[in-house]
Coordinates of C-alpha atoms in Angstrom, one line a residue:
M38 CA 2.0 -24.2 9.8
A39 CA 4.3 -22.2 7.7
V40 CA 7.9 -23.2 7.8
S41 CA 10.2 -20.4 8.8
T42 CA 13.2 -19.3 6.7
P43 CA 16.4 -19.3 8.7
P44 CA 17.2 -15.7 9.9
N45 CA 20.2 -15.1 7.8
F46 CA 21.0 -13.5 4.4
S47 CA 22.1 -16.7 2.6
T48 CA 20.3 -17.6 -0.6
S49 CA 17.4 -20.0 0.2
L50 CA 16.3 -22.1 -2.7
H51 CA 12.6 -22.6 -3.1
K52 CA 12.9 -26.2 -4.2
N53 CA 13.1 -27.1 -0.5
T54 CA 10.2 -25.0 0.7
Q55 CA 6.9 -26.3 1.9
K56 CA 3.8 -24.8 0.2
T57 CA 1.1 -23.5 2.5
K58 CA -2.3 -24.7 1.4
F59 CA -5.8 -24.6 2.9
P60 CA -8.6 -27.1 2.3
S61 CA -11.2 -25.9 -0.2
S62 CA -14.9 -26.3 0.5
P63 CA -16.7 -25.0 -2.6
G64 CA -19.6 -27.3 -2.1
K65 CA -20.4 -26.5 1.5
K66 CA -23.1 -24.1 2.6
P67 CA -21.8 -21.2 4.6
L68 CA -22.6 -21.5 8.3
R69 CA -23.4 -18.6 10.6
I70 CA -21.3 -18.0 13.7
K71 CA -22.7 -18.3 17.2
L72 CA -21.3 -15.9 19.6
C73 CA -20.8 -15.8 23.4
F74 CA -20.3 -12.4 25.2
S75 CA -18.6 -11.4 28.4
F76 CA -19.8 -8.7 30.8
S77 CA -19.6 -4.9 30.4
V78 CA -18.0 -2.5 32.8
P79 CA -19.0 1.2 33.2
F80 CA -15.6 2.7 33.9
S81 CA -12.1 2.8 32.5
K82 CA -9.7 0.2 33.9
T83 CA -7.6 -2.8 32.9
I84 CA -9.8 -5.9 32.7
G85 CA -8.8 -9.6 32.3
V86 CA -11.2 -11.2 29.9
K87 CA -11.3 -15.0 30.2
S88 CA -11.7 -17.0 27.0
I89 CA -13.9 -20.0 26.9
G90 CA -13.7 -20.7 23.2
S91 CA -11.3 -21.0 20.3
A92 CA -9.8 -17.5 20.6
R93 CA -8.3 -16.1 23.8
Y94 CA -8.4 -12.3 24.2
D95 CA -5.7 -11.0 26.5
E96 CA -6.1 -8.0 28.7
V97 CA -8.2 -5.2 27.2
V98 CA -7.4 -1.7 28.1
V99 CA -10.6 0.4 28.1
D100 CA -9.6 4.0 28.0
E101 CA -10.3 7.1 25.8
E102 CA -12.7 4.9 23.8
L103 CA -13.8 7.0 21.0
D104 CA -10.4 8.6 20.2
K105 CA -8.7 5.2 20.5
I106 CA -10.7 3.6 17.6
R107 CA -10.7 6.7 15.4
R108 CA -6.9 7.0 15.6
L109 CA -6.6 3.6 14.1
Q110 CA -7.7 5.0 10.7
N111 CA -4.8 5.6 8.4
G112 CA -6.2 7.1 5.2
S113 CA -8.2 4.4 3.5
D114 CA -6.8 1.6 5.8
V115 CA -6.9 0.7 9.4
R116 CA -3.5 0.2 11.1
G117 CA -2.2 -0.2 14.6
V118 CA 0.1 -2.0 17.0
A119 CA -1.1 -5.6 17.5
L120 CA 1.7 -7.0 19.6
E121 CA 4.0 -5.7 22.4
G122 CA 7.6 -5.1 21.3
E123 CA 7.8 -1.6 19.9
K124 CA 9.6 0.9 22.1
G125 CA 7.3 3.8 23.0
R126 CA 4.2 2.1 21.4
T127 CA 1.4 0.4 23.2
V128 CA -1.0 -2.2 21.7
D129 CA -4.0 -0.4 20.3
L130 CA -5.2 -2.8 17.5
T131 CA -6.9 -5.1 20.0
P132 CA -9.4 -7.9 19.2
P133 CA -12.3 -5.8 20.7
A134 CA -11.3 -2.9 18.4
V135 CA -11.1 -5.1 15.4
E136 CA -14.4 -6.7 16.2
A137 CA -16.2 -3.3 16.4
I138 CA -14.6 -2.1 13.1
S139 CA -15.5 -5.3 11.3
E140 CA -19.0 -5.2 12.5
S141 CA -19.4 -1.6 11.4
F142 CA -17.9 -2.5 8.0
G143 CA -20.4 -5.4 7.7
E144 CA -23.3 -3.0 8.5
W145 CA -21.9 -0.5 6.0
V146 CA -21.8 -3.1 3.2
I147 CA -25.4 -4.3 4.0
N148 CA -26.7 -0.7 4.1
G149 CA -25.0 0.1 0.8
L150 CA -26.5 -3.0 -0.9
E151 CA -30.0 -2.2 0.4
K152 CA -29.7 1.4 -1.0
E153 CA -28.5 0.1 -4.3
R154 CA -31.2 -2.6 -4.7
G155 CA -34.0 -0.7 -3.0
N156 CA -35.0 -3.6 -0.7
P157 CA -33.7 -5.6 2.3
V158 CA -30.8 -8.0 1.5
E159 CA -30.0 -11.4 3.0
N160 CA -27.0 -13.7 2.9
V161 CA -24.4 -10.9 2.4
R162 CA -21.1 -12.7 1.9
V163 CA -17.8 -11.3 3.0
S164 CA -14.4 -12.9 2.7
L165 CA -11.2 -12.4 4.8
G166 CA -7.6 -12.9 3.7
R167 CA -4.5 -12.2 5.7
D168 CA -0.7 -12.1 5.4
P169 CA 1.4 -14.3 7.6
R170 CA 1.8 -12.0 10.6
I171 CA 1.7 -13.8 13.9
S172 CA -1.2 -11.7 15.3
G173 CA -3.4 -12.6 12.3
S174 CA -4.9 -15.7 13.8
K175 CA -6.2 -14.0 17.0
L176 CA -7.4 -10.9 15.1
S177 CA -9.1 -13.1 12.4
V178 CA -11.5 -14.4 15.1
A179 CA -12.4 -10.9 16.0
V180 CA -13.1 -10.1 12.3
F181 CA -15.3 -13.2 12.0
A182 CA -17.2 -12.3 15.2
G183 CA -17.7 -8.7 14.1
L184 CA -19.0 -9.6 10.6
A185 CA -21.3 -12.2 12.2
R186 CA -22.7 -9.6 14.6
A187 CA -23.5 -7.5 11.5
G188 CA -25.4 -10.4 10.0
C189 CA -22.9 -11.3 7.3
M190 CA -21.9 -14.8 6.1
V191 CA -18.1 -15.2 6.5
F192 CA -15.6 -17.0 4.2
D193 CA -12.0 -17.6 5.4
M194 CA -9.4 -17.3 2.5
G195 CA -6.5 -17.9 4.9
L196 CA -3.1 -16.8 3.6
A197 CA -3.8 -14.4 0.7
T198 CA -2.8 -11.2 -1.0
T199 CA -4.5 -7.8 -1.0
P200 CA -5.3 -7.9 -4.7
A201 CA -6.7 -11.4 -4.4
C202 CA -9.1 -10.1 -1.7
F203 CA -10.5 -7.6 -4.1
M204 CA -10.6 -10.0 -7.0
S205 CA -12.6 -12.4 -4.8
T206 CA -15.5 -10.0 -5.1
L207 CA -15.4 -10.3 -8.9
L208 CA -14.2 -13.7 -10.0
P209 CA -16.6 -16.7 -10.2
P210 CA -17.5 -19.0 -8.6
Y211 CA -17.0 -16.9 -5.5
A212 CA -17.8 -13.2 -6.3
Y213 CA -18.4 -12.1 -2.7
D214 CA -20.2 -8.9 -1.8
A215 CA -17.1 -7.5 0.0
S216 CA -13.7 -8.5 1.4
I217 CA -11.3 -7.6 4.1
M218 CA -7.5 -8.1 3.9
M219 CA -5.6 -8.2 7.2
T220 CA -2.2 -6.7 6.7
A221 CA 0.2 -3.9 7.7
S222 CA 2.1 -4.1 4.4
H223 CA 5.8 -3.5 5.0
L224 CA 5.5 -2.4 8.6
P225 CA 7.1 -4.4 11.5
Y226 CA 5.7 -7.8 12.7
T227 CA 4.2 -6.0 15.7
R228 CA 1.8 -4.1 13.5
N229 CA -1.4 -5.2 11.7
G230 CA -4.3 -3.7 10.0
L231 CA -7.4 -4.0 7.7
K232 CA -8.0 -3.0 4.1
F233 CA -11.6 -3.0 2.8
F234 CA -13.1 -3.8 -0.6
T235 CA -16.4 -4.0 -2.4
K236 CA -17.0 -4.9 -6.0
R237 CA -16.2 -1.3 -7.0
G238 CA -12.8 -1.4 -5.4
G239 CA -11.1 -0.2 -2.2
L240 CA -12.9 2.1 0.2
T241 CA -12.0 5.8 0.3
S242 CA -10.7 7.7 3.3
P243 CA -14.1 9.3 4.1
E244 CA -15.8 5.9 3.9
V245 CA -13.3 4.3 6.3
E246 CA -13.6 7.4 8.6
E247 CA -17.4 6.8 8.7
I248 CA -16.9 3.1 9.6
C249 CA -14.3 3.9 12.3
D250 CA -16.6 6.6 13.8
K251 CA -19.5 4.1 14.1
A252 CA -17.1 1.5 15.5
A253 CA -15.8 3.9 18.1
R254 CA -19.3 4.4 19.4
K255 CA -19.9 0.6 19.5
Y256 CA -16.7 0.1 21.3
A257 CA -17.4 2.9 23.8
N258 CA -20.9 1.6 24.5
R259 CA -19.8 -2.0 24.7
M260 CA -16.7 -1.2 26.8
A261 CA -15.0 -4.6 27.4
K262 CA -17.9 -6.8 26.1
V263 CA -16.0 -9.2 23.8
S264 CA -17.0 -12.1 21.6
T265 CA -15.0 -15.0 23.0
L266 CA -16.5 -18.1 21.4
L267 CA -16.9 -19.2 17.8
K268 CA -18.8 -22.5 17.9
V269 CA -18.8 -22.8 14.1
L270 CA -15.9 -21.7 12.0
P271 CA -16.3 -19.8 8.8
V272 CA -16.2 -21.6 5.5
R273 CA -12.7 -22.2 4.4
V274 CA -12.1 -21.4 0.7
D275 CA -8.9 -21.5 -1.4
F276 CA -9.5 -18.5 -3.6
M277 CA -5.8 -18.2 -4.4
I278 CA -6.1 -21.1 -6.9
I279 CA -8.7 -19.0 -8.8
Y280 CA -6.6 -15.8 -8.6
A281 CA -3.4 -17.6 -9.8
E282 CA -5.3 -19.2 -12.7
H283 CA -6.7 -15.7 -13.6
L284 CA -3.1 -14.3 -13.8
R285 CA -1.9 -17.3 -15.9
E286 CA -4.6 -16.9 -18.4
I287 CA -3.8 -13.2 -18.9
I288 CA -0.2 -14.1 -19.6
K289 CA -1.0 -16.9 -22.0
K290 CA -3.5 -14.9 -24.0
R291 CA -1.5 -11.7 -24.3
I292 CA 1.8 -13.4 -25.2
N293 CA 0.0 -15.9 -27.5
H294 CA 3.3 -17.8 -28.0
P295 CA 3.5 -19.3 -31.5
L296 CA 5.3 -22.5 -30.4
H297 CA 4.1 -23.3 -26.9
Y298 CA 0.9 -21.4 -26.0
D299 CA 0.4 -23.0 -22.5
T300 CA 4.0 -22.5 -21.4
P301 CA 5.0 -19.1 -22.8
L302 CA 7.7 -18.6 -20.1
Q303 CA 9.7 -21.7 -21.2
G304 CA 13.3 -20.7 -21.5
F305 CA 13.1 -17.8 -19.0
Q306 CA 14.6 -17.9 -15.5
I307 CA 12.7 -15.6 -13.1
I308 CA 13.7 -15.2 -9.5
V309 CA 11.1 -14.2 -6.9
N310 CA 11.9 -12.7 -3.5
A311 CA 8.7 -12.9 -1.4
G312 CA 10.3 -11.7 1.8
N313 CA 8.4 -14.4 3.8
G314 CA 5.2 -12.6 3.0
S315 CA 2.2 -13.8 0.9
G316 CA 3.9 -13.7 -2.5
G317 CA 5.3 -17.3 -2.8
F318 CA 2.2 -18.4 -4.7
F319 CA 3.4 -16.4 -7.7
T320 CA 6.4 -18.7 -8.0
W321 CA 4.6 -22.1 -7.7
D322 CA 1.2 -21.3 -9.1
V323 CA 1.9 -18.8 -11.8
L324 CA 5.5 -18.9 -13.1
E325 CA 6.3 -22.6 -12.8
K326 CA 3.0 -23.6 -14.3
L327 CA 3.8 -21.4 -17.3
G328 CA 7.1 -23.1 -17.8
A329 CA 9.5 -20.6 -16.1
D330 CA 12.7 -21.8 -14.3
T331 CA 12.5 -20.2 -10.8
F332 CA 15.6 -21.8 -9.3
G333 CA 17.3 -19.4 -6.9
S334 CA 14.1 -17.8 -5.6
L335 CA 14.3 -16.3 -2.1
H336 CA 12.3 -16.4 1.2
L337 CA 9.1 -18.0 -0.2
N338 CA 7.9 -19.5 3.0
P339 CA 5.4 -17.3 4.9
D340 CA 6.8 -16.3 8.2
G341 CA 5.1 -13.5 10.2
M342 CA 8.3 -12.6 11.9
F343 CA 10.0 -11.6 8.6
P344 CA 13.4 -13.0 9.7
N345 CA 15.4 -12.1 6.6
H346 CA 14.4 -8.6 5.7
I347 CA 11.4 -6.3 5.5
P348 CA 9.1 -7.5 2.6
N349 CA 9.3 -4.2 0.7
P350 CA 10.5 -3.4 -2.8
E351 CA 11.9 -0.1 -1.4
D352 CA 14.1 -2.0 1.1
K353 CA 17.8 -1.9 0.2
T354 CA 18.5 -5.4 1.6
A355 CA 15.6 -6.9 -0.3
M356 CA 16.7 -5.4 -3.6
A357 CA 20.4 -6.2 -2.9
L358 CA 19.7 -9.9 -2.2
T359 CA 17.5 -10.2 -5.3
R360 CA 20.1 -8.5 -7.4
A361 CA 22.8 -10.9 -6.2
A362 CA 20.5 -13.9 -7.0
V363 CA 19.8 -12.6 -10.5
L364 CA 23.5 -12.1 -11.3
E365 CA 24.6 -15.4 -9.7
N366 CA 22.0 -17.4 -11.7
S367 CA 22.2 -15.3 -14.9
A368 CA 18.4 -14.9 -14.6
D369 CA 16.2 -12.9 -16.9
L370 CA 14.3 -11.1 -14.2
G371 CA 14.1 -10.7 -10.4
I372 CA 10.9 -9.8 -8.6
V373 CA 10.5 -8.3 -5.1
F374 CA 7.0 -8.3 -3.5
D375 CA 5.9 -6.6 -0.4
T376 CA 4.1 -8.5 2.3
D377 CA 0.5 -8.4 0.9
V378 CA 1.6 -8.2 -2.8
D379 CA -0.1 -4.9 -3.6
R380 CA 3.4 -3.5 -4.4
S381 CA 6.4 -4.9 -6.3
G382 CA 9.8 -4.0 -7.8
V383 CA 12.0 -5.8 -10.2
V384 CA 15.7 -6.3 -11.1
D385 CA 16.6 -6.5 -14.8
N386 CA 18.9 -9.1 -16.3
K387 CA 22.0 -6.9 -15.8
G388 CA 21.2 -6.6 -12.0
N389 CA 19.8 -3.1 -12.1
P390 CA 17.2 -2.5 -9.4
I391 CA 14.0 -1.0 -10.8
N392 CA 11.7 0.7 -8.2
G393 CA 10.5 4.2 -7.4
D394 CA 10.7 6.5 -10.4
K395 CA 12.4 3.8 -12.5
L396 CA 9.4 1.5 -12.0
I397 CA 7.0 4.2 -12.9
A398 CA 9.1 5.0 -16.0
L399 CA 9.1 1.3 -17.0
M400 CA 5.4 0.9 -16.6
S401 CA 4.8 4.2 -18.4
A402 CA 6.9 3.0 -21.4
I403 CA 4.8 -0.2 -21.6
V404 CA 1.5 1.6 -21.2
L405 CA 2.3 4.3 -23.7
R406 CA 3.2 1.7 -26.3
E407 CA -0.3 0.2 -25.8
H408 CA -2.2 3.5 -25.3
P409 CA -0.4 6.4 -27.0
G410 CA -1.1 9.8 -25.5
S411 CA -2.4 8.4 -22.2
T412 CA -2.1 10.5 -19.1
I413 CA 0.0 9.0 -16.3
V414 CA -0.9 10.1 -12.7
T415 CA 1.8 10.0 -10.0
D416 CA 2.4 11.6 -6.6
A417 CA 4.2 14.9 -6.4
R418 CA 7.5 13.4 -5.2
T419 CA 8.5 12.1 -8.7
S420 CA 11.4 13.8 -10.5
M421 CA 11.5 16.3 -13.3
P422 CA 13.5 13.8 -15.4
L423 CA 10.5 11.4 -15.1
T424 CA 8.2 14.1 -16.4
R425 CA 10.5 14.5 -19.4
F426 CA 10.6 10.7 -19.9
I427 CA 6.8 10.5 -20.1
T428 CA 6.3 13.6 -22.3
D429 CA 9.1 12.5 -24.7
R430 CA 7.0 9.4 -25.4
G431 CA 3.9 11.4 -26.1
G432 CA 2.3 11.0 -22.7
H433 CA 1.0 13.5 -20.2
H434 CA 2.2 13.6 -16.6
C435 CA -0.3 14.6 -13.9
L436 CA 1.4 15.3 -10.6
Y437 CA -1.0 14.8 -7.6
R438 CA -1.2 14.3 -3.9
V439 CA 1.0 11.8 -2.1
G440 CA -0.9 8.7 -1.0
Y441 CA -1.7 5.7 -3.3
R442 CA -5.4 6.1 -2.8
N443 CA -5.2 9.8 -3.8
V444 CA -3.3 8.9 -6.9
I445 CA -5.6 6.1 -7.9
D446 CA -8.8 8.1 -7.2
K447 CA -7.4 11.0 -9.4
G448 CA -7.0 8.6 -12.3
V449 CA -10.6 7.4 -11.8
Q450 CA -11.8 11.0 -11.8
L451 CA -9.9 11.9 -14.9
N452 CA -11.3 8.9 -16.8
K453 CA -14.8 9.9 -15.8
E454 CA -14.1 13.4 -17.2
G455 CA -13.1 11.8 -20.5
I456 CA -9.3 12.2 -20.0
E457 CA -7.8 8.8 -21.0
T458 CA -5.7 7.7 -18.0
H459 CA -4.4 4.2 -18.1
L460 CA -1.7 4.2 -15.3
M461 CA -1.6 5.7 -11.8
M462 CA 1.5 5.1 -9.7
E463 CA 3.0 6.3 -6.4
T464 CA 6.8 6.3 -5.8
S465 CA 6.3 3.7 -3.1
G466 CA 5.4 1.1 -5.8
H467 CA 1.6 1.2 -5.5
G468 CA 0.4 1.1 -9.1
A469 CA -3.0 0.7 -10.7
L470 CA -4.1 0.2 -14.3
R471 CA -7.4 1.1 -15.8
E472 CA -7.6 -2.3 -17.5
N473 CA -7.3 -4.0 -14.1
H474 CA -10.2 -2.4 -12.2
F475 CA -8.0 0.5 -10.9
L476 CA -6.6 -2.0 -8.4
D477 CA -3.1 -1.6 -7.0
D478 CA -1.8 -5.1 -7.6
G479 CA 1.9 -5.8 -7.4
A480 CA 1.5 -9.2 -9.1
Y481 CA -0.5 -7.7 -12.0
M482 CA 2.3 -5.1 -12.5
V483 CA 4.8 -7.9 -12.7
V484 CA 2.5 -9.7 -15.2
K485 CA 2.7 -6.7 -17.5
I486 CA 6.5 -6.5 -17.3
I487 CA 6.8 -10.3 -17.9
I488 CA 4.5 -10.1 -21.0
E489 CA 6.6 -7.2 -22.4
M490 CA 9.9 -9.1 -21.7
V491 CA 8.7 -12.1 -23.6
R492 CA 7.3 -10.0 -26.5
M493 CA 10.7 -8.3 -26.8
K494 CA 12.5 -11.7 -26.9
L495 CA 10.1 -12.9 -29.6
A496 CA 10.8 -9.8 -31.6
G497 CA 14.5 -10.6 -31.6
S498 CA 15.7 -8.4 -28.8
S499 CA 18.2 -9.7 -26.1
E500 CA 18.5 -6.4 -24.3
G501 CA 16.2 -7.2 -21.4
I502 CA 13.4 -5.1 -19.8
G503 CA 15.8 -2.5 -18.4
S504 CA 16.6 -1.2 -21.9
L505 CA 13.2 0.5 -22.0
I506 CA 14.3 3.1 -19.4
E507 CA 18.0 3.6 -20.5
D508 CA 17.3 7.3 -21.3
L509 CA 15.6 8.1 -18.0
G510 CA 17.6 10.8 -16.3
E511 CA 18.0 11.2 -12.5
P512 CA 18.0 14.2 -10.3
D513 CA 21.5 15.3 -9.1
E514 CA 20.3 15.2 -5.5
S515 CA 17.4 13.8 -3.6
V516 CA 16.8 13.5 0.1
E517 CA 13.9 12.8 2.5
L518 CA 14.0 14.2 6.1
R519 CA 11.6 13.5 8.9
I520 CA 10.2 15.9 11.5
N521 CA 8.5 14.4 14.6
I522 CA 5.5 16.2 16.0
I523 CA 5.9 16.9 19.8
S524 CA 2.3 16.4 20.9
E525 CA 0.0 13.9 22.5
P526 CA -1.2 11.5 19.8
R527 CA -4.7 12.9 19.7
H528 CA -3.4 16.4 18.8
A529 CA -0.6 15.3 16.4
K530 CA -2.7 15.6 13.3
A531 CA -3.9 19.1 14.1
K532 CA -0.4 20.2 15.0
G533 CA 1.0 18.7 11.7
S534 CA -1.7 20.5 9.7
E535 CA -0.9 23.8 11.5
A536 CA 2.8 23.5 10.5
I537 CA 2.1 22.7 6.9
E538 CA -0.6 25.4 6.5
T539 CA 2.0 27.9 7.9
F540 CA 4.4 26.7 5.2
R541 CA 1.9 27.5 2.6
N542 CA 1.2 30.9 4.0
Y543 CA 4.9 31.8 4.2
I544 CA 5.4 30.9 0.5
E545 CA 2.3 32.8 -0.7
E546 CA 3.3 35.9 1.3
G547 CA 6.8 35.8 -0.4
R548 CA 8.8 35.3 2.8
L549 CA 11.0 32.7 1.2
K550 CA 12.8 34.3 -1.7
G551 CA 12.7 32.3 -4.9
W552 CA 10.1 29.9 -3.5
E553 CA 6.8 29.5 -5.3
L554 CA 3.8 27.3 -4.4
D555 CA 3.7 24.5 -7.0
S556 CA 0.0 23.9 -7.5
C557 CA 0.3 21.4 -10.3
G558 CA 3.9 20.9 -11.5
D559 CA 3.9 20.0 -15.2
C560 CA 0.3 18.6 -15.1
W561 CA -1.8 19.9 -18.0
V562 CA -5.1 18.5 -16.8
S563 CA -6.6 20.9 -14.3
E564 CA -4.9 23.9 -12.8
G565 CA -4.4 23.5 -9.1
C566 CA -5.3 19.8 -9.0
L567 CA -2.3 19.1 -6.7
V568 CA -4.0 21.2 -3.9
D569 CA -7.5 20.5 -5.1
T570 CA -8.6 24.0 -6.1
N571 CA -10.4 22.6 -9.1
D572 CA -14.2 22.3 -9.4
T573 CA -14.5 18.8 -7.9
P574 CA -12.0 18.7 -5.0
A575 CA -11.2 15.3 -3.5
P576 CA -11.2 14.7 0.2
V577 CA -7.9 15.6 1.9
D578 CA -6.6 12.9 4.2
A579 CA -3.3 14.7 5.1
S580 CA -2.0 18.2 4.5
M581 CA 0.8 18.6 2.0
Y582 CA 2.3 21.2 -0.4
R583 CA 5.2 21.4 -2.9
A584 CA 7.2 24.5 -3.5
K585 CA 9.4 25.0 -6.6
V586 CA 12.7 26.8 -5.9
S587 CA 14.5 29.1 -8.2
N588 CA 17.5 31.5 -8.2
D589 CA 19.2 33.9 -10.7
E590 CA 22.0 31.5 -11.6
H591 CA 20.1 28.3 -12.3
G592 CA 16.4 29.3 -12.7
Q593 CA 14.2 26.6 -11.3
Y594 CA 16.6 24.1 -9.8
G595 CA 14.6 22.1 -7.3
W596 CA 11.6 21.6 -5.2
V597 CA 10.6 21.0 -1.6
H598 CA 7.6 18.9 -0.6
M599 CA 6.2 19.0 2.9
R600 CA 3.5 16.5 3.9
Q601 CA 1.9 15.1 6.9
S602 CA 2.2 11.3 7.5
I603 CA -1.1 9.5 7.6
H604 CA 0.5 6.6 9.5
N605 CA 2.7 8.2 12.1
P606 CA 2.9 11.5 14.1
N607 CA 5.5 13.1 11.9
I608 CA 6.0 15.2 8.8
A609 CA 8.1 14.1 5.8
V610 CA 10.1 16.7 3.9
N611 CA 11.3 15.7 0.4
L612 CA 14.0 17.8 -1.4
Q613 CA 15.1 17.3 -4.9
S614 CA 17.6 19.3 -6.9
S615 CA 19.1 19.4 -10.4
V616 CA 22.3 21.1 -9.2
Q617 CA 25.0 20.0 -6.8
G618 CA 24.5 21.5 -3.3
G619 CA 20.9 22.5 -4.1
C620 CA 19.3 20.3 -1.4
F621 CA 21.7 21.7 1.2
S622 CA 20.9 25.3 0.4
M623 CA 17.1 24.6 0.3
A624 CA 17.3 22.8 3.7
R625 CA 19.1 25.8 5.3
A626 CA 16.5 28.2 4.0
F627 CA 13.7 25.9 5.0
R628 CA 15.1 25.7 8.6
D629 CA 16.2 29.4 9.1
E630 CA 13.6 31.3 7.1
F631 CA 10.6 29.1 7.8
L632 CA 10.8 26.6 10.7
R633 CA 12.6 29.0 13.1
A634 CA 11.2 32.3 11.7
S635 CA 7.6 31.1 12.0
G636 CA 7.9 29.5 15.4
V637 CA 6.6 26.1 14.4
H638 CA 9.9 24.6 15.5
T639 CA 8.6 25.0 19.1
F640 CA 6.3 22.0 18.7
L641 CA 8.4 20.0 16.2
D642 CA 11.6 17.9 16.6
I643 CA 13.7 19.3 13.7
T644 CA 16.9 17.3 14.6
Q645 CA 17.2 15.8 11.1
I646 CA 16.7 19.1 9.4
D647 CA 19.3 20.7 11.7
K648 CA 21.8 17.9 10.9
F649 CA 21.4 18.1 7.2
A650 CA 21.4 21.9 7.1
E651 CA 24.7 21.9 9.0
Y652 CA 26.5 19.0 7.3
G653 CA 24.7 18.3 4.1
S654 CA 24.2 14.7 5.2
L655 CA 22.6 12.6 7.9
A656 CA 25.7 10.4 8.2

C-alpha cells in the first residue's frame, strides 16, 4: 500500500519514502479470467448488485443508458466522476460502464488486427496501468472483466504512467498488442478515466467515439448485468523497470560523458515534485541510478487523494513549492510532473518556473539546434512573442486547434506531407516529439532538457537551462475567462457549438469592428489549417475560433480565442494583448457587441465576462 504524504506544504524529503513495487512474473503464462454475471432488469431503477467475488460493485443507476456512456467520451479519452464528493456531479464512471467500454476496446483491437493480418487472431494481449487514484482498484477489475469478455489476455502493470503504457506496446520483452491507462490526469481525486493505445499510438477522437457508441449499446442491452467475480487474476508485470531502463539508456548514449559514461548526472542536483502521482519512479529508477543527487524532492509517494496539491505543472502551488526547494538546495533543476506523467514543467537553477509558452520555447530552442528549420506545431493560445522566438531561430510556427491530440495529429499529418515537423506542444504542457513515436511523454521531455543541461555544462557554460529562453518576450496582458452553458448535459455540446458558430458568423459579417477571423495566425504551412479548410481536414472534437483584433492606433494588438471545452459543459475565452488595457476593451466589445447583441447570452452564464468587462479583473 502506498504511504501517504502528510497533508501540508512542508518539504518532504524522499529519502524517507517507501517505494511502491509490484511482483514481476515474466515467466508465467497469462491466464484467462472466468466471469460470473448477475441478472438483467428490463426497466430503469436503482439496483443493489451484490458482489460474490474480489470486486464489490456498489449501487448501479440504470438510466438514459445510451447517452450516459457516450457522454463519458472526452476527445480521445474517456473521463467521468468515479466517486461521490463533487457538488453538483453524480457518479457516472461506474464499473459497469468501464466494463462495457473496455470490452468494446478489446473487440476494436481484435477486429483491427484481423483486418491488418487478413486472418483470425488469438492470444491478443492488452496491458493496464493506472495512477494512484483511490477508485482505481475497483475500476481495474471492471477493465479486466471487459477485456476478458472480448477475448483478450490481460496484463496488470499496476502503478504506471501514461507514456509507459504506450511504450509497453513497443519495448521487449512485453510488446503488447494494446494498452489502457486509467487516469484523469490533474482532475480531482473523485474523477477517473481511460486512455487507449495501440502500437501506432493513442487513439483518435473518432475511434474513441466508435468504441463508446458500441459500449453504449452493450450497456443498454445488458442493463445491470455486471461481472462480479474474477476467479483468476491477470498476470502481474513490472513494466516500469523496462521503461525506466529505456530512459536511462537514452540519457547515457546522448550525453556520452567522457569521464563517467554510466553516471552522466554525477555532480548535478535535480529535485522532482511528483505531486503524489505516478512520477516518483523517475527519481529512484532514472535520476539516482545515473548519479544525480535528488535530495529535497517532494511528494514522491503515490497517494490517490493528492493531499499536498494538484499534480499539475500548471498549478501555482506545485510550481511555487518546487521553486522554493530548488532555491533552498541550490539545485540545478526542478521537475514537476502531472499525475500520469504525460506532462511536465521545470524550474531552472535561478528558481524561474518554466511552463506554458516558456516550456514550448525551451523545447523549441533544443529541437531547432538539432533540426534547423523544423516546423513547431502549437495550439492557437500561444503568444505572438513565442512565434517571434521560433522564427528568429529559423523555425516555422504552425498554430493549430486547441487539444493535445489535435496538435499531435497535425504534426503527424505534416510529416506525412513531407514537412519536417519535430515538435508538437500544447500550452497545457502536453508535448510530443517525432523521435519518440509522437508520444506526449512528460518524462521524455524532461530527459531532453536534462541532456541539454549536461551538454551545456560540458561545453563550459554555467548559465543553466533557463538561459536558452532569456530573449523570449511576453504579452502585456493575458487572461482566460469561463462561460458556463445553461443546459441539460445532453444538450450542452450542441448549445456550445451554436454559440461559437454564431461568434464566427458575427466576425465574418463584420459586426465587430476591427475583428477578423484568424484562420491560421502566422502559420505558413496550409492556409486555413486552424479551422480545417485545407484539403484534408481533421475531425473536429470541439468548436473553436480565434479572432485577431486591430485598431487605428496600434494596428493588430491582440486576439480573442473562443473554444468549447471537451471535458466540461462550458466555453473558454482566452484574450491576449500587446498593449495595456487591451484585454479590457476586447472583453467589453465581446460582451456588448456579440454575447448580448446576438442573444446567445440567454443560454450562457456570462458572470465572469461581466465582471472582467466592468472591472478589468476577476479579483
